[in-house]
Short mmCIF file of C-alpha atoms in Angstrom, two decimals:
data_model
loop_
_atom_site.label_atom_id
_atom_site.label_comp_id
_atom_site.label_asym_id
_atom_site.label_seq_id
_atom_site.Cartn_x
_atom_site.Cartn_y
_atom_site.Cartn_z
CA UNK A 1 -72.92 79.03 91.53
CA UNK A 2 -70.58 81.35 89.69
CA UNK A 3 -69.67 80.56 86.09
CA UNK A 4 -66.59 81.97 84.40
CA UNK A 5 -67.07 82.88 80.73
CA UNK A 6 -63.93 82.63 78.59
CA UNK A 7 -63.70 84.93 75.61
CA UNK A 8 -61.06 87.05 73.95
CA UNK A 9 -63.21 90.13 74.75
CA UNK A 10 -64.52 91.15 78.22
CA UNK A 11 -68.17 90.68 78.94
CA UNK A 12 -68.54 94.35 79.87
CA UNK A 13 -65.99 97.22 79.93
CA UNK A 14 -66.50 98.06 83.62
CA UNK A 15 -68.33 95.06 84.96
CA UNK A 16 -67.28 91.59 83.75
CA UNK A 17 -69.49 89.85 86.30
CA UNK A 18 -72.57 88.64 84.37
CA UNK A 19 -74.81 88.88 87.44
CA UNK A 20 -74.41 92.64 87.62
CA UNK A 21 -75.76 93.24 84.13
CA UNK A 22 -79.41 92.57 85.12
CA UNK A 23 -81.46 91.13 87.96
CA UNK A 24 -82.86 88.46 85.63
CA UNK A 25 -80.11 85.91 84.80
CA UNK A 26 -81.43 85.26 81.29
CA UNK A 27 -81.54 88.98 80.50
CA UNK A 28 -78.05 89.39 81.95
CA UNK A 29 -76.69 86.72 79.58
CA UNK A 30 -78.35 88.40 76.59
CA UNK A 31 -76.82 91.73 77.54
CA UNK A 32 -73.43 90.10 78.00
CA UNK A 33 -73.65 88.53 74.55
CA UNK A 34 -74.62 91.88 73.04
CA UNK A 35 -71.63 93.53 74.70
CA UNK A 36 -69.34 90.83 73.36
CA UNK A 37 -70.60 91.34 69.82
CA UNK A 38 -70.23 95.10 70.14
CA UNK A 39 -66.68 94.74 71.44
CA UNK A 40 -65.77 92.38 68.59
CA UNK A 41 -67.25 94.73 66.01
CA UNK A 42 -65.39 97.68 67.48
CA UNK A 43 -62.10 95.78 67.45
CA UNK A 44 -62.57 94.69 63.84
CA UNK A 45 -63.50 98.23 62.86
CA UNK A 46 -60.30 99.50 64.49
CA UNK A 47 -58.30 96.84 62.66
CA UNK A 48 -59.77 97.76 59.29
CA UNK A 49 -59.26 101.47 59.98
CA UNK A 50 -55.60 100.87 60.81
CA UNK A 51 -55.14 98.92 57.60
CA UNK A 52 -56.85 101.62 55.58
CA UNK A 53 -54.69 104.35 57.07
CA UNK A 54 -51.56 102.31 56.47
CA UNK A 55 -52.48 101.64 52.87
CA UNK A 56 -53.29 105.28 52.17
CA UNK A 57 -50.07 106.46 53.79
CA UNK A 58 -47.97 103.98 51.82
CA UNK A 59 -49.59 104.70 48.48
CA UNK A 60 -50.11 108.45 49.01
CA UNK A 61 -53.52 108.36 47.46
CA UNK A 62 -52.57 106.19 44.50
CA UNK A 63 -53.75 102.67 43.68
CA UNK A 64 -56.67 100.93 45.29
CA UNK A 65 -59.20 102.86 47.33
CA UNK A 66 -59.94 102.14 50.95
CA UNK A 67 -63.20 100.43 50.04
CA UNK A 68 -61.72 98.13 47.39
CA UNK A 69 -58.69 97.42 49.55
CA UNK A 70 -60.74 96.24 52.51
CA UNK A 71 -63.24 94.31 50.38
CA UNK A 72 -60.49 92.79 48.27
CA UNK A 73 -58.45 91.70 51.26
CA UNK A 74 -61.44 90.08 52.91
CA UNK A 75 -62.55 88.34 49.70
CA UNK A 76 -59.05 87.06 48.98
CA UNK A 77 -58.62 85.70 52.48
CA UNK A 78 -62.00 84.00 52.32
CA UNK A 79 -61.13 82.40 48.98
CA UNK A 80 -57.84 81.16 50.34
CA UNK A 81 -59.44 79.69 53.41
CA UNK A 82 -62.41 78.02 51.75
CA UNK A 83 -61.14 76.96 48.33
CA UNK A 84 -57.44 76.30 48.55
CA UNK A 85 -55.97 75.82 51.98
CA UNK A 86 -58.57 74.72 54.50
CA UNK A 87 -57.65 71.69 56.65
CA UNK A 88 -53.95 71.89 55.81
CA UNK A 89 -51.13 71.66 58.30
CA UNK A 90 -47.45 72.42 58.03
CA UNK A 91 -46.38 69.30 59.89
CA UNK A 92 -45.22 66.51 57.63
CA UNK A 93 -43.39 64.29 60.08
CA UNK A 94 -44.16 60.59 60.50
CA UNK A 95 -46.35 60.32 57.41
CA UNK A 96 -46.21 57.70 54.71
CA UNK A 97 -43.76 58.76 52.05
CA UNK A 98 -43.84 59.25 48.32
CA UNK A 99 -45.94 60.76 45.58
CA UNK A 100 -48.66 59.19 43.44
CA UNK A 101 -49.49 60.94 40.17
CA UNK A 102 -52.65 60.00 38.30
CA UNK A 103 -52.52 60.82 34.59
CA UNK A 104 -55.97 60.64 33.03
CA UNK A 105 -56.29 60.26 29.25
CA UNK A 106 -59.64 61.78 28.26
CA UNK A 107 -61.50 60.24 25.35
CA UNK A 108 -61.04 56.53 25.95
CA UNK A 109 -57.62 55.06 25.08
CA UNK A 110 -57.54 52.07 22.75
CA UNK A 111 -55.45 49.86 25.01
CA UNK A 112 -54.76 47.36 22.23
CA UNK A 113 -52.88 50.12 20.39
CA UNK A 114 -50.65 50.49 23.44
CA UNK A 115 -49.99 46.87 24.42
CA UNK A 116 -51.32 43.71 22.77
CA UNK A 117 -50.62 39.98 22.58
CA UNK A 118 -48.22 39.22 19.74
CA UNK A 119 -49.50 37.24 16.72
CA UNK A 120 -53.00 36.97 18.14
CA UNK A 121 -55.47 35.46 15.60
CA UNK A 122 -58.46 37.36 17.04
CA UNK A 123 -56.71 40.69 16.55
CA UNK A 124 -55.45 39.75 13.11
CA UNK A 125 -59.03 39.15 12.02
CA UNK A 126 -60.80 41.95 13.92
CA UNK A 127 -58.37 44.82 13.36
CA UNK A 128 -55.85 44.08 10.62
CA UNK A 129 -55.35 47.83 10.03
CA UNK A 130 -54.55 48.58 13.69
CA UNK A 131 -52.00 45.93 14.63
CA UNK A 132 -48.82 46.94 16.41
CA UNK A 133 -45.87 47.07 14.05
CA UNK A 134 -42.61 45.16 13.83
CA UNK A 135 -40.87 48.07 15.55
CA UNK A 136 -42.75 47.30 18.78
CA UNK A 137 -40.95 46.61 22.07
CA UNK A 138 -41.13 43.17 23.69
CA UNK A 139 -43.03 42.73 26.95
CA UNK A 140 -43.47 39.74 29.19
CA UNK A 141 -46.06 36.97 28.73
CA UNK A 142 -46.07 37.20 24.94
CA UNK A 143 -47.15 40.85 24.71
CA UNK A 144 -45.60 43.74 22.82
CA UNK A 145 -45.58 47.49 23.38
CA UNK A 146 -46.06 50.27 20.85
CA UNK A 147 -42.87 51.89 19.57
CA UNK A 148 -44.38 55.22 20.68
CA UNK A 149 -43.18 54.31 24.18
CA UNK A 150 -39.55 53.92 23.13
CA UNK A 151 -38.54 57.00 25.21
CA UNK A 152 -39.33 54.86 28.28
CA UNK A 153 -37.29 51.84 27.16
CA UNK A 154 -34.68 52.52 29.84
CA UNK A 155 -37.25 52.11 32.62
CA UNK A 156 -38.80 49.09 30.91
CA UNK A 157 -35.45 47.35 31.08
CA UNK A 158 -35.03 48.34 34.72
CA UNK A 159 -38.35 46.74 35.69
CA UNK A 160 -39.99 50.07 36.50
CA UNK A 161 -42.47 50.27 33.61
CA UNK A 162 -45.46 47.96 33.53
CA UNK A 163 -48.91 47.56 32.00
CA UNK A 164 -52.14 46.07 33.32
CA UNK A 165 -54.49 44.97 30.50
CA UNK A 166 -58.22 44.23 30.51
CA UNK A 167 -59.03 46.82 33.19
CA UNK A 168 -62.64 47.92 33.69
CA UNK A 169 -65.53 48.02 36.15
CA UNK A 170 -69.12 46.91 35.70
CA UNK A 171 -70.34 50.38 36.69
CA UNK A 172 -68.72 52.05 33.69
CA UNK A 173 -70.94 52.83 30.72
CA UNK A 174 -69.86 53.84 27.21
CA UNK A 175 -70.60 57.50 27.99
CA UNK A 176 -67.51 59.69 28.29
CA UNK A 177 -69.09 61.79 31.02
CA UNK A 178 -70.45 58.93 33.14
CA UNK A 179 -67.35 56.74 32.84
CA UNK A 180 -64.86 59.55 33.51
CA UNK A 181 -66.92 60.62 36.52
CA UNK A 182 -66.98 57.10 37.96
CA UNK A 183 -63.25 56.66 37.39
CA UNK A 184 -62.43 59.90 39.20
CA UNK A 185 -64.84 59.25 42.07
CA UNK A 186 -63.92 55.61 42.51
CA UNK A 187 -67.52 54.55 41.96
CA UNK A 188 -70.90 56.08 41.22
CA UNK A 189 -71.81 59.48 42.71
CA UNK A 190 -74.40 57.99 45.09
CA UNK A 191 -71.80 55.49 46.33
CA UNK A 192 -69.11 58.06 46.96
CA UNK A 193 -71.09 61.13 47.94
CA UNK A 194 -69.40 62.92 45.07
CA UNK A 195 -66.02 62.70 46.76
CA UNK A 196 -62.95 61.92 44.63
CA UNK A 197 -60.98 58.75 45.28
CA UNK A 198 -57.67 60.59 45.60
CA UNK A 199 -59.17 62.85 48.26
CA UNK A 200 -60.27 59.73 50.14
CA UNK A 201 -56.74 58.38 49.78
CA UNK A 202 -55.31 61.52 51.39
CA UNK A 203 -57.22 60.65 54.58
CA UNK A 204 -54.72 57.82 55.07
CA UNK A 205 -51.59 59.89 54.51
CA UNK A 206 -51.58 62.02 57.64
CA UNK A 207 -51.17 65.75 57.87
CA UNK A 208 -49.40 67.63 55.12
CA UNK A 209 -48.68 70.93 53.47
CA UNK A 210 -51.07 72.89 51.28
CA UNK A 211 -49.39 71.25 48.30
CA UNK A 212 -50.11 67.67 49.31
CA UNK A 213 -52.98 67.48 46.75
CA UNK A 214 -52.27 69.21 43.44
CA UNK A 215 -54.17 69.20 40.16
CA UNK A 216 -52.23 70.58 37.21
CA UNK A 217 -54.77 72.48 35.13
CA UNK A 218 -57.26 75.32 35.27
CA UNK A 219 -59.93 73.33 37.12
CA UNK A 220 -59.76 70.80 39.92
CA UNK A 221 -60.46 67.24 38.72
CA UNK A 222 -63.22 65.25 40.40
CA UNK A 223 -60.68 62.83 41.86
CA UNK A 224 -59.34 65.58 44.18
CA UNK A 225 -62.69 67.04 45.24
CA UNK A 226 -63.59 66.36 48.85
CA UNK A 227 -62.70 67.11 52.45
CA UNK A 228 -58.96 67.72 52.41
CA UNK A 229 -58.55 70.74 50.17
CA UNK A 230 -56.49 70.71 47.00
CA UNK A 231 -54.74 73.23 44.79
CA UNK A 232 -55.42 73.59 41.09
CA UNK A 233 -52.84 75.50 39.07
CA UNK A 234 -51.57 75.78 35.51
CA UNK A 235 -48.13 76.79 36.66
CA UNK A 236 -46.50 77.61 39.97
CA UNK A 237 -46.17 81.29 39.14
CA UNK A 238 -49.96 81.54 38.74
CA UNK A 239 -50.49 80.81 42.45
CA UNK A 240 -50.54 84.39 43.70
CA UNK A 241 -52.89 87.10 44.87
CA UNK A 242 -54.67 89.00 42.12
CA UNK A 243 -54.16 92.72 41.65
CA UNK A 244 -51.49 95.22 40.82
CA UNK A 245 -47.95 93.98 41.45
CA UNK A 246 -47.12 97.24 43.27
CA UNK A 247 -49.62 96.53 46.03
CA UNK A 248 -49.32 92.75 46.33
CA UNK A 249 -46.78 92.71 49.18
CA UNK A 250 -48.81 95.22 51.20
CA UNK A 251 -51.98 93.21 50.60
CA UNK A 252 -50.35 89.98 51.77
CA UNK A 253 -49.06 91.72 54.88
CA UNK A 254 -52.51 93.14 55.57
CA UNK A 255 -54.19 89.73 55.20
CA UNK A 256 -51.69 88.15 57.59
CA UNK A 257 -52.37 90.89 60.12
CA UNK A 258 -56.10 90.72 59.65
CA UNK A 259 -56.17 86.99 60.40
CA UNK A 260 -53.69 86.90 63.28
CA UNK A 261 -54.84 86.51 66.86
CA UNK A 262 -58.54 86.31 66.02
CA UNK A 263 -59.17 83.08 67.95
CA UNK A 264 -60.99 81.47 65.02
CA UNK A 265 -60.32 78.25 63.03
CA UNK A 266 -59.96 80.26 59.83
CA UNK A 267 -56.77 81.81 61.21
CA UNK A 268 -54.69 78.65 60.75
CA UNK A 269 -56.10 78.03 57.29
CA UNK A 270 -55.29 81.51 56.04
CA UNK A 271 -51.84 81.55 57.61
CA UNK A 272 -51.06 78.20 55.98
CA UNK A 273 -52.41 79.55 52.71
CA UNK A 274 -50.18 82.58 52.87
CA UNK A 275 -47.26 80.27 53.59
CA UNK A 276 -48.11 78.30 50.45
CA UNK A 277 -48.17 81.52 48.45
CA UNK A 278 -44.74 82.36 49.79
CA UNK A 279 -43.44 78.93 48.79
CA UNK A 280 -44.87 79.29 45.30
CA UNK A 281 -43.39 82.74 44.91
CA UNK A 282 -40.00 81.51 46.05
CA UNK A 283 -40.05 78.65 43.55
CA UNK A 284 -41.23 80.93 40.76
CA UNK A 285 -38.77 83.71 41.54
CA UNK A 286 -36.47 82.54 38.77
CA UNK A 287 -37.14 80.40 35.68
CA UNK A 288 -37.06 76.70 36.46
CA UNK A 289 -34.10 74.88 34.97
CA UNK A 290 -34.45 71.11 34.59
CA UNK A 291 -31.35 68.96 34.60
CA UNK A 292 -29.14 69.09 31.54
CA UNK A 293 -30.59 67.35 28.51
CA UNK A 294 -34.21 67.40 29.71
CA UNK A 295 -36.74 69.23 27.55
CA UNK A 296 -40.43 69.44 28.41
CA UNK A 297 -42.91 69.74 25.53
CA UNK A 298 -46.69 69.38 25.19
CA UNK A 299 -48.16 67.58 28.18
CA UNK A 300 -44.62 67.58 29.55
CA UNK A 301 -45.17 71.15 30.74
CA UNK A 302 -47.61 69.78 33.33
CA UNK A 303 -44.94 67.37 34.56
CA UNK A 304 -42.50 70.28 34.66
CA UNK A 305 -44.65 72.01 37.29
CA UNK A 306 -44.68 68.85 39.40
CA UNK A 307 -40.92 68.45 39.06
CA UNK A 308 -40.46 72.01 40.30
CA UNK A 309 -42.73 71.39 43.29
CA UNK A 310 -41.22 68.03 44.22
CA UNK A 311 -37.61 69.16 43.85
CA UNK A 312 -38.46 72.39 45.67
CA UNK A 313 -39.59 70.49 48.77
CA UNK A 314 -43.32 71.24 48.51
CA UNK A 315 -44.17 67.70 49.71
CA UNK A 316 -46.66 66.72 47.01
CA UNK A 317 -48.44 63.51 47.99
CA UNK A 318 -51.05 63.07 45.24
CA UNK A 319 -51.28 64.92 41.94
CA UNK A 320 -53.20 64.77 38.70
CA UNK A 321 -52.43 65.51 35.07
CA UNK A 322 -55.03 65.43 32.29
CA UNK A 323 -54.44 64.83 28.59
CA UNK A 324 -57.06 64.80 25.85
CA UNK A 325 -57.19 63.56 22.27
CA UNK A 326 -57.88 59.85 22.77
CA UNK A 327 -61.40 59.57 21.30
CA UNK A 328 -60.21 57.87 18.10
CA UNK A 329 -63.33 56.96 16.11
CA UNK A 330 -61.44 57.67 12.89
CA UNK A 331 -57.89 58.24 11.65
CA UNK A 332 -56.62 56.42 14.72
CA UNK A 333 -53.12 55.94 13.39
CA UNK A 334 -51.68 53.21 15.60
CA UNK A 335 -48.45 52.87 13.63
CA UNK A 336 -45.51 55.30 13.58
CA UNK A 337 -46.56 58.73 12.33
CA UNK A 338 -50.25 58.17 13.09
CA UNK A 339 -52.43 60.36 15.27
CA UNK A 340 -52.64 58.04 18.29
CA UNK A 341 -48.99 57.04 17.96
CA UNK A 342 -48.01 60.73 18.21
CA UNK A 343 -50.17 61.28 21.30
CA UNK A 344 -48.70 58.27 23.05
CA UNK A 345 -45.18 59.32 22.09
CA UNK A 346 -45.80 62.79 23.56
CA UNK A 347 -46.94 61.18 26.81
CA UNK A 348 -44.00 58.76 26.97
CA UNK A 349 -41.51 61.54 26.24
CA UNK A 350 -43.03 63.67 29.02
CA UNK A 351 -42.80 60.87 31.59
CA UNK A 352 -39.23 60.09 30.56
CA UNK A 353 -38.25 63.76 30.91
CA UNK A 354 -39.93 63.92 34.32
CA UNK A 355 -38.19 60.87 35.77
CA UNK A 356 -34.85 61.96 34.34
CA UNK A 357 -35.30 65.43 35.82
CA UNK A 358 -36.21 64.05 39.25
CA UNK A 359 -33.06 61.98 39.41
CA UNK A 360 -32.79 60.10 42.74
CA UNK A 361 -36.11 61.58 43.89
CA UNK A 362 -37.89 59.50 41.25
CA UNK A 363 -37.49 56.55 43.61
CA UNK A 364 -40.34 57.99 45.68
CA UNK A 365 -42.72 58.62 42.77
CA UNK A 366 -45.28 56.41 41.02
CA UNK A 367 -47.18 57.48 37.90
CA UNK A 368 -50.35 55.65 36.94
CA UNK A 369 -51.95 56.35 33.57
CA UNK A 370 -55.56 55.39 32.87
CA UNK A 371 -58.58 56.40 30.78
CA UNK A 372 -62.34 56.31 31.23
CA UNK A 373 -62.72 53.13 29.18
CA UNK A 374 -61.06 51.09 26.44
CA UNK A 375 -62.34 50.65 22.91
CA UNK A 376 -63.88 47.89 20.81
CA UNK A 377 -61.63 45.05 19.69
CA UNK A 378 -62.77 45.36 16.08
CA UNK A 379 -61.80 48.22 13.81
CA UNK A 380 -64.59 50.35 12.36
CA UNK A 381 -62.50 51.00 9.26
CA UNK A 382 -59.87 53.48 10.43
CA UNK A 383 -60.67 53.83 14.11
CA UNK A 384 -62.39 52.19 17.06
CA UNK A 385 -65.60 52.83 18.97
CA UNK A 386 -66.21 53.03 22.72
CA UNK A 387 -65.65 49.80 24.60
CA UNK A 388 -64.28 48.38 27.81
CA UNK A 389 -61.21 46.51 28.99
CA UNK A 390 -58.63 49.30 28.89
CA UNK A 391 -54.99 49.42 29.98
CA UNK A 392 -53.40 51.04 33.04
CA UNK A 393 -49.76 52.07 32.64
CA UNK A 394 -47.40 52.26 35.63
CA UNK A 395 -44.03 54.04 35.80
CA UNK A 396 -42.59 53.71 39.27
CA UNK A 397 -39.45 54.38 41.24
CA UNK A 398 -40.21 51.10 42.98
CA UNK A 399 -39.49 47.97 40.96
CA UNK A 400 -42.58 46.27 39.60
CA UNK A 401 -43.53 42.59 39.64
CA UNK A 402 -43.25 42.43 35.83
CA UNK A 403 -43.76 44.32 32.60
CA UNK A 404 -47.23 42.79 32.09
CA UNK A 405 -49.19 42.72 35.34
CA UNK A 406 -52.50 41.35 36.54
CA UNK A 407 -54.70 38.67 34.99
CA UNK A 408 -54.85 37.91 31.26
CA UNK A 409 -57.02 35.09 29.92
CA UNK A 410 -56.93 35.90 26.22
CA UNK A 411 -59.43 37.16 23.64
CA UNK A 412 -61.22 33.93 22.84
CA UNK A 413 -64.38 35.06 24.59
CA UNK A 414 -65.08 38.75 24.09
CA UNK A 415 -67.57 40.74 26.17
CA UNK A 416 -70.03 41.95 23.51
CA UNK A 417 -67.10 42.81 21.27
CA UNK A 418 -64.98 44.28 24.06
CA UNK A 419 -61.90 43.07 25.93
CA UNK A 420 -63.29 41.27 29.03
CA UNK A 421 -62.74 42.70 32.49
CA UNK A 422 -60.01 40.54 33.93
CA UNK A 423 -58.74 43.20 36.35
CA UNK A 424 -61.06 45.51 38.26
CA UNK A 425 -60.13 49.16 37.83
CA UNK A 426 -60.46 50.09 41.48
CA UNK A 427 -58.45 47.09 42.66
CA UNK A 428 -55.72 48.39 40.34
CA UNK A 429 -56.02 51.93 41.70
CA UNK A 430 -56.01 50.68 45.28
CA UNK A 431 -53.08 48.30 44.80
CA UNK A 432 -50.93 51.00 43.22
CA UNK A 433 -51.67 53.37 46.10
CA UNK A 434 -51.19 50.62 48.67
CA UNK A 435 -47.76 49.71 47.36
CA UNK A 436 -46.69 53.33 47.04
CA UNK A 437 -47.70 54.39 50.54
CA UNK A 438 -47.58 51.14 52.51
CA UNK A 439 -51.29 51.13 53.33
CA UNK A 440 -53.24 48.30 54.92
CA UNK A 441 -56.11 46.57 53.14
CA UNK A 442 -58.52 48.22 55.58
CA UNK A 443 -57.18 51.68 54.73
CA UNK A 444 -57.63 51.08 51.02
CA UNK A 445 -61.10 49.65 51.62
CA UNK A 446 -62.17 53.02 53.07
CA UNK A 447 -61.22 54.74 49.80
CA UNK A 448 -63.63 52.50 47.84
CA UNK A 449 -66.34 51.81 50.45
CA UNK A 450 -68.94 50.14 48.21
CA UNK A 451 -66.70 47.42 46.80
CA UNK A 452 -64.77 44.52 48.28
CA UNK A 453 -61.13 45.42 47.79
CA UNK A 454 -58.96 42.61 46.42
CA UNK A 455 -55.26 43.55 46.42
CA UNK A 456 -53.14 42.75 43.38
CA UNK A 457 -49.41 42.03 43.29
CA UNK A 458 -48.08 44.90 41.19
CA UNK A 459 -44.77 45.70 42.93
CA UNK A 460 -41.81 43.34 43.22
#
């Protein structure tokens, strides 16, 4: 029985019929395979030689050499395909809408210096030097909010700013490294396979652009590590090919040609990657101008990059921003002018600038702010030590169910000196994502496979 072999190269230059290559069928197949490999190698050699000649003719002997040009082009394309753009697709139709931004405060935020029950006798006794001041903002259910968050007062009044107290998980230790890792993975490494929870979330959001998962910073956070590919960048202009500016356009053209019509899965990845580079270059072609009156400072510069991407139509679905400086063992400074108060004010000012800059597009954005753990209820004489029962902050274009969300049963019974866990961290994460993207319980359950997901009412 004859068998047709489909390949982009003929089995043999003069004799494509496998049976004519040898009397023994097995030997004939081996010879056919050898001819295929030889034909592929010859074609690739011709392609490289054409590129080399083109480069030398264009540069007239100046710039990169043939060897570095070919090696550099291949290495760049490989990096694009494997590290930045693999598994992406340009189609964005019929996917769940919106953007979820996870802001992670490294160091362990003292949640009771952000929001706290007013006139609480336990706090008055345990931390008299760290109580929220009379300039605090009123929240629901007898709580108050630090005056550092005054830049967000507009959204508080509109029902778009909320806080979930007493958030933790039994798997979190008091180690910065272990707790931050678990928070970003959505569980312990052996439970998650080392895959970030935001990457698992992307599985439910359908196909997207190369910018659907973005980490603002020099390294990709653990929450975005996984199967879907994500981009890590300090600023949009930094997303470009390395090398001399004079040769960048020629190099991009060469890479596109090199990975066109090769009948290999890497072709789509590289072509999508080059498209992302083009988008980034277009956005960075002129200095970004936020709307009048908006000024980005400090951590706000990270939000500025996201504003540029979102307003530029890059279709960001999930993104991360990191901010350090929350390990306040001493000189905590909860009141106005203090160290922690300044950090929280910088964060609030950045989020206010971001939502103002987005304008109507803010309706499709939710920001969730969390930390690896909370801190002890009692003061250590100027600061606080590692604890549990932290606070998750939510700023959303969708109206929330209240300014104080989740369960709160008071501080009468502390957990070894910590705020008890009244709200599980990953139920909070899942509920925020579920409300933002319209996911089912089953879809959220897949993001956190080793726990029983219990949805919370966080949106109105």
